[in-house]
Amino acid sequence: MENLSIIVRFEMTLDPLSIPPGAKYPIFFTGIFIYMFSVFCNLTLLFLIMLQQSLHKPMYFILFSLPLNDLLGITSMFPKVLSDIVSETNYTYYPLCVFQAFLLHMYVGGVLFTLAAMAFDRYIAICMPLRYNAIMKPKVVMGIIALMWGLNLSFIGVLFSLQGMHSRCRSHILSLFCDNPSLLKLTCSDTTVNNIFGLALTALMQVFTISIQGFSYVKIFLTCLASSRSEAKSKAINTCLAQLAIFIIYEITMLFYVLSHRFSNINSNLQKIMGMLIFLVSPLLNPIVYGLNSHEIENI
C-alpha cells in the first residue's frame, strides 16, 4: 500500500490538445517528420563544426551551442507530446515533469544567451575586422561560452529552487508539457514571490540579451551601409534580416506564452500551440540561417 500511495502521489496528468476526429495519425506522422528533420539538420551542423578543421574558429565555437541547445529543447518537449497525441494517455510523473520543465527553461535561456553571444561576435568581426583575432582569443571565447551557460544555469536553478519550496495539492498540468508556471499552478499556497521573481528574471534576461543584440546589429547595419563592397554589404544585411526575423518570431511566441499564464481568458489551444512553437521554430530554422547557409559551410 505504501508503494501505491507513492505512485498516486507522483502521477500527473497533462492537458491534451483538442484534435479533430481522424487527424491524430496525420498530425503524429507530420510531427515525426518535423522532429527528424530538425534533429538531422542540427546534428549535421554539430558534426561539421567538430570534424572540419576550417570551422575551428571563434564564431563556430559559439555557434556550436546553438544546435546543441536546439536539440535539448525540441527533444525535451516534442517526442512526449507526439507520444501523448497518438496514445491518448497524457500521463507523467512529478520528478519527470520537474526535469522536463528544467530542461525546457534551460533551452529558452540558452537561445537568448547564445544569440546574444553570436551577435557580439559578428559585431567584432564586421565592425572591427582588423582587431578580431586580438579580441576574440580562445580564452575570451571560452569565457563567453562559460559565462552564458553559467548565467543560464544559475538563473534557472534559483527559479526551480523557489518552485520546490511549495507543497502540491493538485495533479493536473494545464499544458501539453511541464514548465514552471504550470508547476506553480499545482500548489495551493501563495506563489507571489515566485511570480514576481519569474517575471523579473524574464525581464532581466530579455533586457540584457536584447540590448547586446540591438547594439550589435545596429552597428553592423551602419557598417554595412557605409561599406563600398556592395556584394558583402548585401549578404551581411540579408543574413542579419533573416536572423532578426527568426528572433522576433521566437520572442513573440515566448512572450505570448509567458503572459498567457497570467490571464484566464486566453484560448487554451492557442496557448498550447504557441507554447510548442517556442521549441519548434528555432530548432527548425536556426541550422539553416545560422549554419548551413554560412559561406564557409556552403564551401565544404
Short mmCIF file of C-alpha atoms in Angstrom, two decimals, residues 89-241:
data_model
loop_
_atom_site.label_atom_id
_atom_site.label_comp_id
_atom_site.label_asym_id
_atom_site.label_seq_id
_atom_site.Cartn_x
_atom_site.Cartn_y
_atom_site.Cartn_z
CA THR A 89 -2.68 8.85 -22.30
CA ASN A 90 -1.30 12.25 -21.22
CA TYR A 91 0.32 10.87 -18.07
CA THR A 92 3.63 11.79 -16.47
CA TYR A 93 5.26 11.65 -13.05
CA TYR A 94 6.19 14.61 -10.91
CA PRO A 95 10.01 14.10 -10.91
CA LEU A 96 9.96 13.66 -14.71
CA CYS A 97 7.72 16.70 -15.02
CA VAL A 98 10.13 18.87 -13.00
CA PHE A 99 13.07 17.54 -15.02
CA GLN A 100 11.34 18.33 -18.31
CA ALA A 101 10.43 21.82 -17.10
CA PHE A 102 14.02 22.47 -16.02
CA LEU A 103 15.40 21.39 -19.42
CA LEU A 104 12.85 23.48 -21.32
CA HIS A 105 13.65 26.59 -19.29
CA MET A 106 17.37 25.94 -19.84
CA TYR A 107 16.62 25.82 -23.57
CA VAL A 108 14.74 29.14 -23.51
CA GLY A 109 17.54 30.87 -21.66
CA GLY A 110 20.12 29.16 -23.86
CA VAL A 111 18.54 30.62 -27.01
CA LEU A 112 18.70 34.17 -25.62
CA PHE A 113 22.26 33.97 -24.33
CA THR A 114 23.64 32.14 -27.37
CA LEU A 115 22.10 34.57 -29.87
CA ALA A 116 23.47 37.49 -27.85
CA ALA A 117 26.97 35.96 -27.85
CA MET A 118 26.75 35.30 -31.61
CA ALA A 119 25.60 38.86 -32.28
CA PHE A 120 28.56 40.22 -30.29
CA ASP A 121 30.95 38.00 -32.25
CA ARG A 122 29.53 39.24 -35.57
CA TYR A 123 29.80 42.84 -34.37
CA ILE A 124 33.53 42.41 -33.68
CA ALA A 125 34.07 40.56 -36.98
CA ILE A 126 32.27 43.09 -39.19
CA CYS A 127 32.90 46.36 -37.38
CA MET A 128 36.45 45.65 -36.14
CA PRO A 129 37.84 43.10 -38.63
CA LEU A 130 41.49 44.03 -38.09
CA ARG A 131 41.19 43.58 -34.32
CA TYR A 132 39.02 40.45 -34.43
CA ASN A 133 41.75 37.89 -33.73
CA ALA A 134 43.24 40.05 -30.99
CA ILE A 135 39.88 40.45 -29.23
CA MET A 136 38.31 37.02 -29.80
CA LYS A 137 41.16 34.95 -28.40
CA PRO A 138 40.44 31.31 -27.40
CA LYS A 139 40.37 32.24 -23.70
CA VAL A 140 37.90 35.05 -24.37
CA VAL A 141 35.66 32.79 -26.46
CA MET A 142 35.69 30.06 -23.80
CA GLY A 143 34.94 32.71 -21.18
CA ILE A 144 31.94 33.95 -23.18
CA ILE A 145 30.59 30.41 -23.56
CA ALA A 146 31.15 29.63 -19.86
CA LEU A 147 29.51 32.92 -18.85
CA MET A 148 26.37 32.44 -20.94
CA TRP A 149 25.79 28.86 -19.76
CA GLY A 150 26.77 29.73 -16.17
CA LEU A 151 24.29 32.60 -16.01
CA ASN A 152 21.61 30.46 -17.61
CA LEU A 153 22.12 27.59 -15.16
CA SER A 154 22.23 29.96 -12.17
CA PHE A 155 19.04 31.80 -13.10
CA ILE A 156 17.05 28.65 -13.86
CA GLY A 157 18.45 26.87 -10.81
CA VAL A 158 17.24 29.63 -8.48
CA LEU A 159 13.86 29.71 -10.23
CA PHE A 160 13.29 26.00 -9.64
CA SER A 161 14.63 26.14 -6.10
CA LEU A 162 11.87 28.60 -5.27
CA GLN A 163 9.32 26.41 -7.03
CA GLY A 164 10.36 23.40 -4.95
CA MET A 165 9.53 25.19 -1.70
CA HIS A 166 5.77 24.76 -2.26
CA SER A 167 3.72 21.66 -1.48
CA ARG A 168 1.31 20.35 -4.11
CA CYS A 169 -2.41 19.83 -3.76
CA ARG A 170 -3.27 19.28 -7.44
CA SER A 171 -2.11 16.75 -10.03
CA HIS A 172 -3.33 18.15 -13.36
CA ILE A 173 -0.90 20.16 -15.51
CA LEU A 174 -2.76 22.79 -17.55
CA SER A 175 -0.39 22.43 -20.51
CA LEU A 176 0.87 19.95 -23.11
CA PHE A 177 4.22 19.88 -21.35
CA CYS A 178 5.67 20.79 -17.98
CA ASP A 179 7.03 24.24 -17.24
CA ASN A 180 7.49 26.43 -14.19
CA PRO A 181 4.17 28.37 -14.46
CA SER A 182 2.23 25.10 -14.86
CA LEU A 183 4.01 23.54 -11.88
CA LEU A 184 3.20 26.57 -9.73
CA LYS A 185 -0.49 26.12 -10.51
CA LEU A 186 -0.33 22.74 -8.73
CA THR A 187 0.24 24.46 -5.39
CA CYS A 188 -2.39 25.85 -3.04
CA SER A 189 -0.02 28.23 -1.23
CA ASP A 190 0.86 31.82 -2.05
CA THR A 191 3.14 31.98 -5.11
CA THR A 192 3.52 35.77 -5.28
CA VAL A 193 7.29 35.63 -4.70
CA ASN A 194 7.67 33.03 -7.47
CA ASN A 195 5.59 35.07 -9.91
CA ILE A 196 7.50 38.27 -9.18
CA PHE A 197 10.86 36.54 -9.44
CA GLY A 198 9.83 34.74 -12.63
CA LEU A 199 8.72 37.96 -14.32
CA ALA A 200 11.80 39.84 -13.05
CA LEU A 201 14.07 37.06 -14.31
CA THR A 202 12.36 37.07 -17.72
CA ALA A 203 12.69 40.86 -17.94
CA LEU A 204 16.35 40.79 -16.86
CA MET A 205 17.30 38.13 -19.41
CA GLN A 206 15.35 39.91 -22.15
CA VAL A 207 16.83 43.34 -21.46
CA PHE A 208 20.39 42.00 -21.16
CA THR A 209 20.36 39.83 -24.29
CA ILE A 210 18.25 42.12 -26.48
CA SER A 211 20.45 45.11 -25.59
CA ILE A 212 23.54 43.21 -26.77
CA GLN A 213 21.81 42.11 -29.98
CA GLY A 214 20.27 45.53 -30.62
CA PHE A 215 23.61 47.33 -30.20
CA SER A 216 25.46 44.74 -32.31
CA TYR A 217 23.00 44.68 -35.21
CA VAL A 218 22.64 48.46 -35.36
CA LYS A 219 26.42 48.79 -35.58
CA ILE A 220 26.56 46.00 -38.19
CA PHE A 221 23.88 47.68 -40.35
CA LEU A 222 25.63 51.05 -40.14
CA THR A 223 28.97 49.48 -41.07
CA CYS A 224 27.41 47.59 -43.99
CA LEU A 225 25.65 50.70 -45.30
CA ALA A 226 28.93 52.61 -45.21
CA SER A 227 30.81 49.81 -46.99
CA SER A 228 31.72 50.23 -50.65
CA ARG A 229 31.59 46.45 -51.24
CA SER A 230 28.02 46.02 -52.46
CA GLU A 231 28.11 42.20 -52.53
CA ALA A 232 29.43 41.89 -48.98
CA LYS A 233 27.01 44.58 -47.81
CA SER A 234 24.00 42.82 -49.37
CA LYS A 235 24.92 39.40 -47.96
CA ALA A 236 25.53 40.76 -44.46
CA ILE A 237 22.25 42.68 -44.42
CA ASN A 238 20.26 39.69 -45.74
CA THR A 239 21.81 37.42 -43.10
CA CYS A 240 21.06 39.90 -40.32
CA LEU A 241 17.48 40.33 -41.50
#
